[in-house]
Tab-separated table of C-alpha atoms and ligand atoms in Angstrom:
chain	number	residue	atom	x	y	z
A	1	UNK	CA	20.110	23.508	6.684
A	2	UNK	CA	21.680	20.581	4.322
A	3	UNK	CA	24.987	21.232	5.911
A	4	UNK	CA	24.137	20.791	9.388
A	5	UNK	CA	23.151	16.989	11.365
A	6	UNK	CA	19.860	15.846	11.383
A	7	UNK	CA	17.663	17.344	13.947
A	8	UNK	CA	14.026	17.114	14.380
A	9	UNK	CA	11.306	20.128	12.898
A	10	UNK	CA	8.878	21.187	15.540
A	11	UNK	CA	5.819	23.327	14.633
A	12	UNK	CA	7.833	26.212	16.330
A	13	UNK	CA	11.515	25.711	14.852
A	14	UNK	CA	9.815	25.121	11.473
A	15	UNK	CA	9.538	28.626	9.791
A	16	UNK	CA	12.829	29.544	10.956
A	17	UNK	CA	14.555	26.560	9.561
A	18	UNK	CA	13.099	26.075	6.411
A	19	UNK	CA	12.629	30.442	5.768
A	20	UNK	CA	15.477	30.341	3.900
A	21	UNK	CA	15.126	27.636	1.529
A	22	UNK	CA	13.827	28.722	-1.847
A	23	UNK	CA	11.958	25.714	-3.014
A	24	UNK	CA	10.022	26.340	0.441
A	25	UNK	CA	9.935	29.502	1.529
A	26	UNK	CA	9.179	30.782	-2.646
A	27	UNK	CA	6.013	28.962	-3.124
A	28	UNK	CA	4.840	29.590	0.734
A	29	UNK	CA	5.196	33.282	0.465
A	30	UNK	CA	5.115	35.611	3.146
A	31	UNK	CA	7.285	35.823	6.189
A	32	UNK	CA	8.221	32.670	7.450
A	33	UNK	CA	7.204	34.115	11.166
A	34	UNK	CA	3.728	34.335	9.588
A	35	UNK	CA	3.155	30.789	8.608
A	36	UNK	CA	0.739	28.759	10.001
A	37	UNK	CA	2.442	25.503	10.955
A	38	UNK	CA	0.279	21.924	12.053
A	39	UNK	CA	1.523	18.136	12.984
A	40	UNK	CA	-0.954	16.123	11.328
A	41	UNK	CA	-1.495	13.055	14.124
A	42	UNK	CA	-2.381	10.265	11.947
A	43	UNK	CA	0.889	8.715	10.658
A	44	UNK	CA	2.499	6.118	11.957
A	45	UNK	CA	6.322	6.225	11.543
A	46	UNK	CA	6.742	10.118	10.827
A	47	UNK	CA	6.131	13.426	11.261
A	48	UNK	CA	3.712	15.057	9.097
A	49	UNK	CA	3.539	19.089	9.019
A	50	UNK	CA	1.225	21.025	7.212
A	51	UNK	CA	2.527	24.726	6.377
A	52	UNK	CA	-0.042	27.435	5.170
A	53	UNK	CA	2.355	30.079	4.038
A	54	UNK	CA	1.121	33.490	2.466
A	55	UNK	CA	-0.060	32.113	-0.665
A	56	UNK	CA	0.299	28.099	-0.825
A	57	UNK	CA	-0.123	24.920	1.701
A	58	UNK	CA	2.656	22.560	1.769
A	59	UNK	CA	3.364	19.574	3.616
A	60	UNK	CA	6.555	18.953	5.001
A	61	UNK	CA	7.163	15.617	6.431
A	62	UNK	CA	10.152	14.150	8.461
A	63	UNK	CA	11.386	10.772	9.302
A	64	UNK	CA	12.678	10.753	12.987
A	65	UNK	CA	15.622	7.975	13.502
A	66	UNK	CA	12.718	5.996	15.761
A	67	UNK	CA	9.106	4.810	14.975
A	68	UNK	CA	7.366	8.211	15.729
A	69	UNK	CA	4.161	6.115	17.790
A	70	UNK	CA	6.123	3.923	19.496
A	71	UNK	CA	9.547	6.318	20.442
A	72	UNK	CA	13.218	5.810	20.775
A	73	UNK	CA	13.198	2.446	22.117
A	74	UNK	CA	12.352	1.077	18.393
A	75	UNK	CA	14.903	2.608	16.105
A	76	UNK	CA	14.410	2.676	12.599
A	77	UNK	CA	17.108	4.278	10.084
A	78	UNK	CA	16.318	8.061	8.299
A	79	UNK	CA	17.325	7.121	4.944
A	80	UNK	CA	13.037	5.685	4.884
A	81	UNK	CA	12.924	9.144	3.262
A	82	UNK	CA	15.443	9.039	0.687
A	83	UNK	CA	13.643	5.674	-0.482
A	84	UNK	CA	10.164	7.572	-0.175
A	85	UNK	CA	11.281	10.833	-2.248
A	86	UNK	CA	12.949	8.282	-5.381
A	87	UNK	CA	9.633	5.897	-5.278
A	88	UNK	CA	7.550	9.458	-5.486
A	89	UNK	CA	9.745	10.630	-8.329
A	90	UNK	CA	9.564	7.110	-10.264
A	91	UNK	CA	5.439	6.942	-9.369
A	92	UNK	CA	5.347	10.254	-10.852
A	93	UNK	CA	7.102	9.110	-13.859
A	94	UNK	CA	5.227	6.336	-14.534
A	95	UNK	CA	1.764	7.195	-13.401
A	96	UNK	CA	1.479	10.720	-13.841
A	97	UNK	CA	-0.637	12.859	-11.588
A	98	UNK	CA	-1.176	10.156	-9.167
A	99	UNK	CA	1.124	11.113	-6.195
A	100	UNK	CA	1.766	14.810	-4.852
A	101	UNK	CA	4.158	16.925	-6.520
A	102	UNK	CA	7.207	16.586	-4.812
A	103	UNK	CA	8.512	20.136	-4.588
A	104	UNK	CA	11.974	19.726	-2.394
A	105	UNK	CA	14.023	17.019	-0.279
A	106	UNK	CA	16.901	17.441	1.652
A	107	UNK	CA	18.628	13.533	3.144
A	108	UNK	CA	20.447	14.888	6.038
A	109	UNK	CA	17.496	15.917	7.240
A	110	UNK	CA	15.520	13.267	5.866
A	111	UNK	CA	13.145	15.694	5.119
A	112	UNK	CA	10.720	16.219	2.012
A	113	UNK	CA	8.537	19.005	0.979
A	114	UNK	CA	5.456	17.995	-1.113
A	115	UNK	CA	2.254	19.254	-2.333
A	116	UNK	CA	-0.964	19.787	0.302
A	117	UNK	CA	-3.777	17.734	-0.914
A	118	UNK	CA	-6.815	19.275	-0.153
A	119	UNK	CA	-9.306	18.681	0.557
A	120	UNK	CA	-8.702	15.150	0.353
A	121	UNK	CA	-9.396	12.524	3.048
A	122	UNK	CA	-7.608	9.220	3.582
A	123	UNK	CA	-9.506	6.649	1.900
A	124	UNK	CA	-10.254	4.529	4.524
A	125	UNK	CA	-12.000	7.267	6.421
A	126	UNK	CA	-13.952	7.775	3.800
A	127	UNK	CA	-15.073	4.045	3.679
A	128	UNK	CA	-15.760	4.492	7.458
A	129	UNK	CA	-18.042	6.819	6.917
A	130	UNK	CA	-19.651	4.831	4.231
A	131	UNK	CA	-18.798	7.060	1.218
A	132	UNK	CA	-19.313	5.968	-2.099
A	133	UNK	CA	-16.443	7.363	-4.241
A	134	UNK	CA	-16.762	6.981	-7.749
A	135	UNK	CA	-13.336	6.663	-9.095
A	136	UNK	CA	-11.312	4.728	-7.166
A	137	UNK	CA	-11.575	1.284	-8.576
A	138	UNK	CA	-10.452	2.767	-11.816
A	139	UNK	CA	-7.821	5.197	-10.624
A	140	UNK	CA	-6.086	2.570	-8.413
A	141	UNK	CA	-6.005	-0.319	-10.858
A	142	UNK	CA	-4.284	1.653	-13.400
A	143	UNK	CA	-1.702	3.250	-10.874
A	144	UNK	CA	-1.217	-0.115	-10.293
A	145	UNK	CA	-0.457	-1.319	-13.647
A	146	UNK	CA	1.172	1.631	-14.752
A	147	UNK	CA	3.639	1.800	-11.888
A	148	UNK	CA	4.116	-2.275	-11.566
A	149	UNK	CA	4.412	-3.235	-15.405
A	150	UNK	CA	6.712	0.225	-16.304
A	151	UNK	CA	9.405	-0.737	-13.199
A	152	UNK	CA	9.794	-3.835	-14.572
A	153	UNK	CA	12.439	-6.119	-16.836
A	154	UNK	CA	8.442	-6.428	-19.090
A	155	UNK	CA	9.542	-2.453	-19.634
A	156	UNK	CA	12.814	-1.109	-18.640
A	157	UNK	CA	16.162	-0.907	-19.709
A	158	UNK	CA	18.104	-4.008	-17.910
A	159	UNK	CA	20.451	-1.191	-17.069
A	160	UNK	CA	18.573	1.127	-15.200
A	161	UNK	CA	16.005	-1.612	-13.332
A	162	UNK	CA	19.620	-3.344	-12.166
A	163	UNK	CA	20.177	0.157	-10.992
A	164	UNK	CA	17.153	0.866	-9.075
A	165	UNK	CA	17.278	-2.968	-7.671
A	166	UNK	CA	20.449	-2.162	-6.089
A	167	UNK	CA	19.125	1.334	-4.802
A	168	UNK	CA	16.260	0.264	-3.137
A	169	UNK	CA	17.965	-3.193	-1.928
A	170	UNK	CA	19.231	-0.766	1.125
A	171	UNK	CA	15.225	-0.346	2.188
A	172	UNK	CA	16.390	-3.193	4.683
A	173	UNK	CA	14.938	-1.980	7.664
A	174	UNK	CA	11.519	-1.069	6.682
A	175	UNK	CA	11.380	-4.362	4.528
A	176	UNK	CA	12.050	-6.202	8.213
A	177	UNK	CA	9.132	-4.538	9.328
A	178	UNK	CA	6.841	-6.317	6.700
A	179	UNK	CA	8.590	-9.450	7.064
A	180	UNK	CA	8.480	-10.059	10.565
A	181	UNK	CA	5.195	-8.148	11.118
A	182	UNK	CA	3.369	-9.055	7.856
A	183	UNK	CA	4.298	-12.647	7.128
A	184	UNK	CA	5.233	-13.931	10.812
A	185	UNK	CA	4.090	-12.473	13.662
A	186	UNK	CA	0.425	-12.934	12.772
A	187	UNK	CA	0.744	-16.839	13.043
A	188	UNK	CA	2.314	-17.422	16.348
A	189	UNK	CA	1.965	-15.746	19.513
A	190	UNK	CA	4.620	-12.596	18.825
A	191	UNK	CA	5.241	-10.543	21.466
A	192	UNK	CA	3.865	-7.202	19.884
A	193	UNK	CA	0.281	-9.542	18.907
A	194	UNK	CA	-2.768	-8.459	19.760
A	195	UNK	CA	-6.321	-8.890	18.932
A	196	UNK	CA	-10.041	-9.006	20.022
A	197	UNK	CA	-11.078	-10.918	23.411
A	198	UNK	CA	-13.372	-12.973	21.418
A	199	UNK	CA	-11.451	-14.195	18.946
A	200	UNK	CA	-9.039	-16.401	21.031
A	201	UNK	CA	-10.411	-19.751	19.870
A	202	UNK	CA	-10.455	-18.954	16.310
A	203	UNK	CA	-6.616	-17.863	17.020
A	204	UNK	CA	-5.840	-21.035	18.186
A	205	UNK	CA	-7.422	-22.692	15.370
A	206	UNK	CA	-5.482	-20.621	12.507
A	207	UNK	CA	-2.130	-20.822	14.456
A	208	UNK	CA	-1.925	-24.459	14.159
A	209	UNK	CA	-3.327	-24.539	11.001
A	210	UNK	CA	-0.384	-26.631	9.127
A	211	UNK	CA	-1.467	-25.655	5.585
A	212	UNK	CA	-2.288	-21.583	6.531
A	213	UNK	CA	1.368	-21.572	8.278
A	214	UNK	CA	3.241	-23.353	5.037
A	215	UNK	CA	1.393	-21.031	2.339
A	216	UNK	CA	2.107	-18.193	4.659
A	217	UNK	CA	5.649	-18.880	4.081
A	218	UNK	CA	5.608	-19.563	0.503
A	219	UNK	CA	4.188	-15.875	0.242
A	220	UNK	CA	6.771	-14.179	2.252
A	221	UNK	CA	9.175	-16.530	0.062
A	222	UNK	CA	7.988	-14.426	-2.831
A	223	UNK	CA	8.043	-11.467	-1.188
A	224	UNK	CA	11.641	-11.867	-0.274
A	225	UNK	CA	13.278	-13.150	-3.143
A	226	UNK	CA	10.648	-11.900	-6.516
A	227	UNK	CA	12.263	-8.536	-6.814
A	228	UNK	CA	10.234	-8.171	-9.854
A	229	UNK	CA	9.492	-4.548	-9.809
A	230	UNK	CA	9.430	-1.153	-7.144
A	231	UNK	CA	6.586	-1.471	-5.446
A	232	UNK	CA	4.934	0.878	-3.493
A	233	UNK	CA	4.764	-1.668	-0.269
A	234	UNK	CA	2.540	0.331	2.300
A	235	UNK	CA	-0.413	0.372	-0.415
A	236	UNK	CA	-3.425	0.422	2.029
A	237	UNK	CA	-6.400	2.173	2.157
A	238	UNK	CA	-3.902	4.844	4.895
A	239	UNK	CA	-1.982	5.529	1.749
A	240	UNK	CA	-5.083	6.946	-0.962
A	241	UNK	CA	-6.210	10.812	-0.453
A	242	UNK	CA	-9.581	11.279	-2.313
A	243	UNK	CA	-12.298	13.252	-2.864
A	244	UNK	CA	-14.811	12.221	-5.373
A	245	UNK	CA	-12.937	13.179	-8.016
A	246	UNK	CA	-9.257	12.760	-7.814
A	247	UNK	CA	-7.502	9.595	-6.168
A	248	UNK	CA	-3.586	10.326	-4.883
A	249	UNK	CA	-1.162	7.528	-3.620
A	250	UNK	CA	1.071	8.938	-0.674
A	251	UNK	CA	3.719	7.145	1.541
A	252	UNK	CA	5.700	4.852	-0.577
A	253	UNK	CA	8.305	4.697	1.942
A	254	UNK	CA	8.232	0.750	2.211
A	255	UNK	CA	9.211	0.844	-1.673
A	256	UNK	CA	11.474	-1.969	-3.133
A	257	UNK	CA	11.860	-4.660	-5.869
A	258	UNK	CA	9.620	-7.595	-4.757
A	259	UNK	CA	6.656	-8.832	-6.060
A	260	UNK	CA	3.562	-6.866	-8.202
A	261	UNK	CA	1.059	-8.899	-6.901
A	262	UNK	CA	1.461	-7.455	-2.797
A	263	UNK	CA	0.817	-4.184	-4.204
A	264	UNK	CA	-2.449	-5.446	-5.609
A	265	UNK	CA	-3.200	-8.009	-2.997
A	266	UNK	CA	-2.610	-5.838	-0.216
A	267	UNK	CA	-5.199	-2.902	-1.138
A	268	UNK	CA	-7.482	-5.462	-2.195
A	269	UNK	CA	-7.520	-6.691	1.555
A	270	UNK	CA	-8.201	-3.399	2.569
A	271	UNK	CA	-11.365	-3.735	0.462
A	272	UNK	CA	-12.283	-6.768	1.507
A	273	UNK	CA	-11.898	-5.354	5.299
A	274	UNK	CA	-13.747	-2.609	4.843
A	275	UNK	CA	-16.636	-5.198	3.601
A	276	UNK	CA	-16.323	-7.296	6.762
A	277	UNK	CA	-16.094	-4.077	9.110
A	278	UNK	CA	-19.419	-2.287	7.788
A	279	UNK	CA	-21.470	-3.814	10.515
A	280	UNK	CA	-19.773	-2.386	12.889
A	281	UNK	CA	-21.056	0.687	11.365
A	282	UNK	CA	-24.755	0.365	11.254
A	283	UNK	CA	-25.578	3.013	13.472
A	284	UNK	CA	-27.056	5.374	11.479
A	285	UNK	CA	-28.536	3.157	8.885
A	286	UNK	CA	-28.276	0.167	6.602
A	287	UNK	CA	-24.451	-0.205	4.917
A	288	UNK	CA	-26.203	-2.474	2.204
A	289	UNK	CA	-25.539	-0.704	-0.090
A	290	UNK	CA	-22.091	0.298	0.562
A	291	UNK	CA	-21.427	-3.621	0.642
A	292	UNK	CA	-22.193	-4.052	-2.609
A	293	UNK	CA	-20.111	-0.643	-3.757
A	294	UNK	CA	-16.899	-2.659	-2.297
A	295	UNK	CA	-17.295	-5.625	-3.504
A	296	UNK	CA	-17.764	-3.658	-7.328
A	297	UNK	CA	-14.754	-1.446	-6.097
A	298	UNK	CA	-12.797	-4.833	-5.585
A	299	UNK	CA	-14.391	-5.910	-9.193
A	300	UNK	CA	-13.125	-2.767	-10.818
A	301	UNK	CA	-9.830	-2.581	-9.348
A	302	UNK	CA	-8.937	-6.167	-10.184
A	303	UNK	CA	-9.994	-5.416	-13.445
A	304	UNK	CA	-8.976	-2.107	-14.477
A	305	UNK	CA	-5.225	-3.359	-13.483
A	306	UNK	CA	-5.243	-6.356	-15.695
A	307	UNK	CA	-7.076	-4.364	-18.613
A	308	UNK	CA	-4.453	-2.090	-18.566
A	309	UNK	CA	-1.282	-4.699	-17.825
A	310	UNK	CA	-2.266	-6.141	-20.872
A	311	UNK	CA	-2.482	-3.105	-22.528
A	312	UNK	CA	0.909	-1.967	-21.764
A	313	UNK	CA	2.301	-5.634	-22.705
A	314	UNK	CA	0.706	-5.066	-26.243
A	315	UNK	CA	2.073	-1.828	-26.694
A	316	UNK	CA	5.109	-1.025	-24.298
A	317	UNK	CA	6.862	-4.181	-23.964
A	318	UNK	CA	10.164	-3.209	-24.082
A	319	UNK	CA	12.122	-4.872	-21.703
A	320	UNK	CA	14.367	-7.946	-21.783
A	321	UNK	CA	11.334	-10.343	-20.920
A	322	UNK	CA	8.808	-12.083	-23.638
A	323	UNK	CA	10.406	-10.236	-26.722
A	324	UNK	CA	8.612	-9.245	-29.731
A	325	UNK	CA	11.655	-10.885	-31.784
A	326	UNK	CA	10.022	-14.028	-30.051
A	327	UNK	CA	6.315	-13.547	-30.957
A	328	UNK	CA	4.591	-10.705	-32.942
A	329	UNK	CA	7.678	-10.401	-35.217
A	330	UNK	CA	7.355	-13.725	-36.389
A	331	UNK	CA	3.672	-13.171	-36.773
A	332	UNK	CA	3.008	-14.723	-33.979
A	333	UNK	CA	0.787	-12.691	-31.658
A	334	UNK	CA	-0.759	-15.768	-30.262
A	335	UNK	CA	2.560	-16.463	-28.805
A	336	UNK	CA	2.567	-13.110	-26.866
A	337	UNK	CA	-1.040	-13.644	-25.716
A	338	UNK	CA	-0.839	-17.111	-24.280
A	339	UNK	CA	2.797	-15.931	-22.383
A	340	UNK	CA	0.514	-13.059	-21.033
A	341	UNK	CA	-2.187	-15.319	-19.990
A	342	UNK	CA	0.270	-16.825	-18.028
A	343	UNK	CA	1.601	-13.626	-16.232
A	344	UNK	CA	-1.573	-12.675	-15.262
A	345	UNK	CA	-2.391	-15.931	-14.245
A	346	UNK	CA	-0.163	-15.650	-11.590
A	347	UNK	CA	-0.358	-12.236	-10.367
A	348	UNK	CA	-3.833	-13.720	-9.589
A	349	UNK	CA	-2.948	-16.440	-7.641
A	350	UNK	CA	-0.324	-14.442	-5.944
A	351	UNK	CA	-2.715	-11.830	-5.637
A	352	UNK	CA	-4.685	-13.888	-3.304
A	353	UNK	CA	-2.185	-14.787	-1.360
A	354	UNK	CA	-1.187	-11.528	-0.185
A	355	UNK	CA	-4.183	-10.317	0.425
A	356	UNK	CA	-5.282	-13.391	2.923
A	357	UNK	CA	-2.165	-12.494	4.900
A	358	UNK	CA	-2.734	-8.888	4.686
A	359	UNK	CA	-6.324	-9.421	6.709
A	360	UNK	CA	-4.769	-11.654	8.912
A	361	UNK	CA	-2.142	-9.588	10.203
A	362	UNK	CA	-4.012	-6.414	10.543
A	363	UNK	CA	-6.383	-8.694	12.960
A	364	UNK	CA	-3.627	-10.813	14.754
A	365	UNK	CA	-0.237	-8.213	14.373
A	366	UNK	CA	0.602	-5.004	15.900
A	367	UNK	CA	-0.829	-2.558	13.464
A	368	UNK	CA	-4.613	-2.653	13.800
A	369	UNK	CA	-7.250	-0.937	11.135
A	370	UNK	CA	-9.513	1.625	12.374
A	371	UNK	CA	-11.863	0.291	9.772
A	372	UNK	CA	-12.397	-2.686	12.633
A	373	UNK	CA	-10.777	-0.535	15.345
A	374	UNK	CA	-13.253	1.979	15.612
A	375	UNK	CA	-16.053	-0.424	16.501
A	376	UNK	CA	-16.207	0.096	19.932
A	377	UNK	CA	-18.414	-2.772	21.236
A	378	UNK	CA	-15.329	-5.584	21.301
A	379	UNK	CA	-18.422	-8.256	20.600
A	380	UNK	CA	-19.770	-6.636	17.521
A	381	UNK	CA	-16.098	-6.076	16.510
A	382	UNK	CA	-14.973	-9.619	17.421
A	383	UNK	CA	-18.071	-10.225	14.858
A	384	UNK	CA	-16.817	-8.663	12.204
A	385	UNK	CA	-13.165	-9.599	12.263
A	386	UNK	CA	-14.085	-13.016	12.457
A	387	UNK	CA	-15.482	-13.351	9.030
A	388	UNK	CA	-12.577	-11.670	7.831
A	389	UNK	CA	-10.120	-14.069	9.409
A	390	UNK	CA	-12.021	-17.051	7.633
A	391	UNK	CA	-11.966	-15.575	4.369
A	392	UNK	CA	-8.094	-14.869	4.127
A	393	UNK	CA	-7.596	-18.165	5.534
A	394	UNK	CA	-9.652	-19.274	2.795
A	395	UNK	CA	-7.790	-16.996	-0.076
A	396	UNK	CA	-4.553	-17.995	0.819
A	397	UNK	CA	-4.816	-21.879	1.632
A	398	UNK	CA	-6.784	-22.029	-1.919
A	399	UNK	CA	-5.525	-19.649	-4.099
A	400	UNK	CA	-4.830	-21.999	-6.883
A	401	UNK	CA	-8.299	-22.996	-6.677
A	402	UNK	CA	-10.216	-19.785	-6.690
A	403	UNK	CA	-11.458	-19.149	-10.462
A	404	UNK	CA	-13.438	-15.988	-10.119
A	405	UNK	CA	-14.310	-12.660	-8.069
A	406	UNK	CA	-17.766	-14.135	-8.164
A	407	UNK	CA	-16.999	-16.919	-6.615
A	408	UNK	CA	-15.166	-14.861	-3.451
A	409	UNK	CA	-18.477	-12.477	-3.389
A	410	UNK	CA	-20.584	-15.545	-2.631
A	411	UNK	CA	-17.994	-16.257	-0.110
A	412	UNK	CA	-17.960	-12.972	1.605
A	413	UNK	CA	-21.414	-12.567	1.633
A	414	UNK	CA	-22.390	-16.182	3.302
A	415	UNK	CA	-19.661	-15.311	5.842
A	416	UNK	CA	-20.754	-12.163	7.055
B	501	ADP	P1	3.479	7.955	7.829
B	501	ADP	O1	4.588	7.466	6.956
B	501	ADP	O2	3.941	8.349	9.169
B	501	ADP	O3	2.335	6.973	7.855
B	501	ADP	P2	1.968	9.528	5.896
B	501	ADP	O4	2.749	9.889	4.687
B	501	ADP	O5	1.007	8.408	5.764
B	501	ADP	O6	2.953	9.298	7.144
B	501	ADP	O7	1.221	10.836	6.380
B	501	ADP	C1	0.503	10.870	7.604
B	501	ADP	C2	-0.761	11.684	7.396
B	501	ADP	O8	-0.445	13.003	6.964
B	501	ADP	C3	-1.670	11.130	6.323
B	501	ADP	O9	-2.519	10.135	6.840
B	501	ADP	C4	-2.433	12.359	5.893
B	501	ADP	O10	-3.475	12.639	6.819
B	501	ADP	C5	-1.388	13.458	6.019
B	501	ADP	N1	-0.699	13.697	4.737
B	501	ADP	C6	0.444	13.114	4.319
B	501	ADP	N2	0.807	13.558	3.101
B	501	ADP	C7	-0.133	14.458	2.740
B	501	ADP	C8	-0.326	15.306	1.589
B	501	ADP	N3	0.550	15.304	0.582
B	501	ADP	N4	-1.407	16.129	1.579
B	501	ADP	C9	-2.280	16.149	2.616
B	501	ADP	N5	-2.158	15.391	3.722
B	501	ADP	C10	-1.100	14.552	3.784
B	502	MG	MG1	1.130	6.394	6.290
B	503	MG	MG1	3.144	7.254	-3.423
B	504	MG	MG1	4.546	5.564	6.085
């Protein structure tokens, strides 16, 4: 198949093009006529196949040379999966055991073959349905550190980050798509905008809001020009499998060198949305108590990532940055400390910033959240998304300001 142009998998041409490819066809067992082959519907950019072979599940996904929900009239270039299948293998280097197990990957056919999880759910299902899962605050802070601090001049070679820099500086396409979508769009009236009838005179209010417009661009400043590490780029609650006990980080495709802190910010925001949204899902009962379980998950997270950063900067700093020639081989470990007090200081600040804009543009851009979406009474919904609108606003206008998570649960909880 390498050989031959790029050509899009359906669920019937699938056995008979990929029977004959070891890495496949070995671990599916069975004849390829006999597989069982699915399109999973829930992605937005790509196909998604799952392939139940004789004796294994895999999932083969496939980037199409057009946005796969909106079709041909919005191109968008293959090579998305050549950046997805080098962000998997770094994740997995980095973070082991957090993403699937990336079995095969073939770039003509922008085409990778990767372990089935099962029987994980996307995380943000889950918090639909009001599950509590245990491990996620945990799981996801340290993939977070792990993967942010280890891609980094704090850890790698100057060699090989200049190396990956340049690799992933191609990702220009899908990096457009955050820019325009993430940091722009959201805050005047774009053409692909939408958002809840009842929110229009709130809209109004934020899209002439002089300071919300300015910060807005000092974030996507950052985001443009801090190409600090590979971050994952997509990390939203769409891009966690769980179960209770095992937390996976798919879809990296939007991976590139910016800044650590929209990794962080940006799943944070899906927290904090899932918060706001949980009224909308009252109709079997009380989501008290899941309330309270986010705003812990949002504790631990937040935590957990700067327990560990500063874990690795004690003990893996190895990079070009803050050198132990500097600091703790002159005795000086108070040196090393207050320089890391000052990193983290930052990626807090920064932090917030993301994740205001993050809530803002899944309210006021394109691509909506089902965690709001699926509230089907547009006044309840309206309800809900207001809060949420008021607290990024909030986040990102006084991010230098904000001292504490405490502080931002008193917040959420006397807006919603
Ligand atoms: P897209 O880039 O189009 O958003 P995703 O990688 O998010 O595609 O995959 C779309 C959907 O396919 C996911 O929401 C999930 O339901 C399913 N999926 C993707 N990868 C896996 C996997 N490794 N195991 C199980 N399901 C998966
Ligand atoms: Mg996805
Ligand atoms: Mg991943
Ligand atoms: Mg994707």
């Amino acid at each position: 198949m390498k050989e031959n142009a790029f050509e899009a998998l359906t669920v019937e041409t699938l056995p008979e093009r990929l029977g004959n490819i070891p890495e496949i066809a070995g671990r599916l067992g069975g004849a390829p006529a006999g597989w069982k082959v699915r399109e999973v519907g829930d992605g937005n950019l790509n196909l998604v196949f799952i392939v139940e072979g004789g004796s294994e599940t895999l999932i083969i996904k496939q980037a199409l040379p057009y946005v796969r929900l909106v079709g041909d009239s919005w191109p968008l270039p293959l090579k998305r999966s050549f950046f997805e299948y080098h962000a998997l293998t770094r994740q997995e280097e980095r973070a082991p055991g957090t993403v699937p197990a990336v079995h095969y990957f073939d770039e003509t056919q922008a085409l990778i073959a990767m372990e089935f999880l099962s029987p994980h759910i996307i995380l943000r299902r889950a918090l639909i349905e009001g599950q509590e899962l245990p491990k996620i605050g945990r799981d996801l802070g340290l993939f977070m550190a792990r993967t942010l601090f280890r891609g980094s001049d704090l850890s790698m070679k100057a060699a090989d980050r200049k190396a990956d820099l340049a690799l992933f500086a191609d990702n220009i396409d899908l990096c457009d798509i955050t820019e325009n979508l993430v940091f722009s769009d959201p805050y005047f009236e774009a053409p692909m905008n939408r958002h809840t009838p009842g929110l229009d005179a709130l809209v109004k209010e934020l899209r002439s809001d002089r300071d919300l417009k300015v910060e807005a661009q000092r974030m996507k400043h950052l985001f443009v020009s801090k190409a600090e590490t590979m971050v994952h780029g997509d990390l939203h609650s769409g891009s966690v499998m769980v179960t209770p006990d095992d937390t996976r980080i798919i879809d990296p495709e939007f991976a590139f060198y910016g800044p650590m802190a929209f990794d962080v910010g940006m799943l944070i925001a899906n927290y904090w949305m899932a918060y706001f949204s949980q009224r909308g899902h009252e109709e079997n009962g009380s989501r008290a108590s899941m309330r309270a379980y986010l705003l812990r998950v949002i504790e631990e997270t937040w935590s957990t990532f700067r327990d560990e950063f500063a874990h690795l900067w004690r003990t893996e700093r190895s990079g070009i940055l803050y050198q132990a020639a500097l600091y703790e081989d002159q005795d000086d470990g108070l040196a090393s400390e207050q320089a890391l007090n000052h990193v983290i200081h930052d990626l807090w600040t920064d932090m917030l910033g993301f994740a205001g804009i993050e809530m803002h543009r899944r309210i006021l851009g394109l691509a909506h959240n089902a965690d709001f979406e699926d509230i089907a009474d547009e006044s309840l919904r309206a309800s809900c998304e207001a809060p949420a609108l008021k607290f990024g606003r909030h986040i990102v206008v006084n991010r230098n300001k904000i001292q504490s998570l405490a502080e931002l649960d008193r917040l959420a909880e006397a807006l919603d």
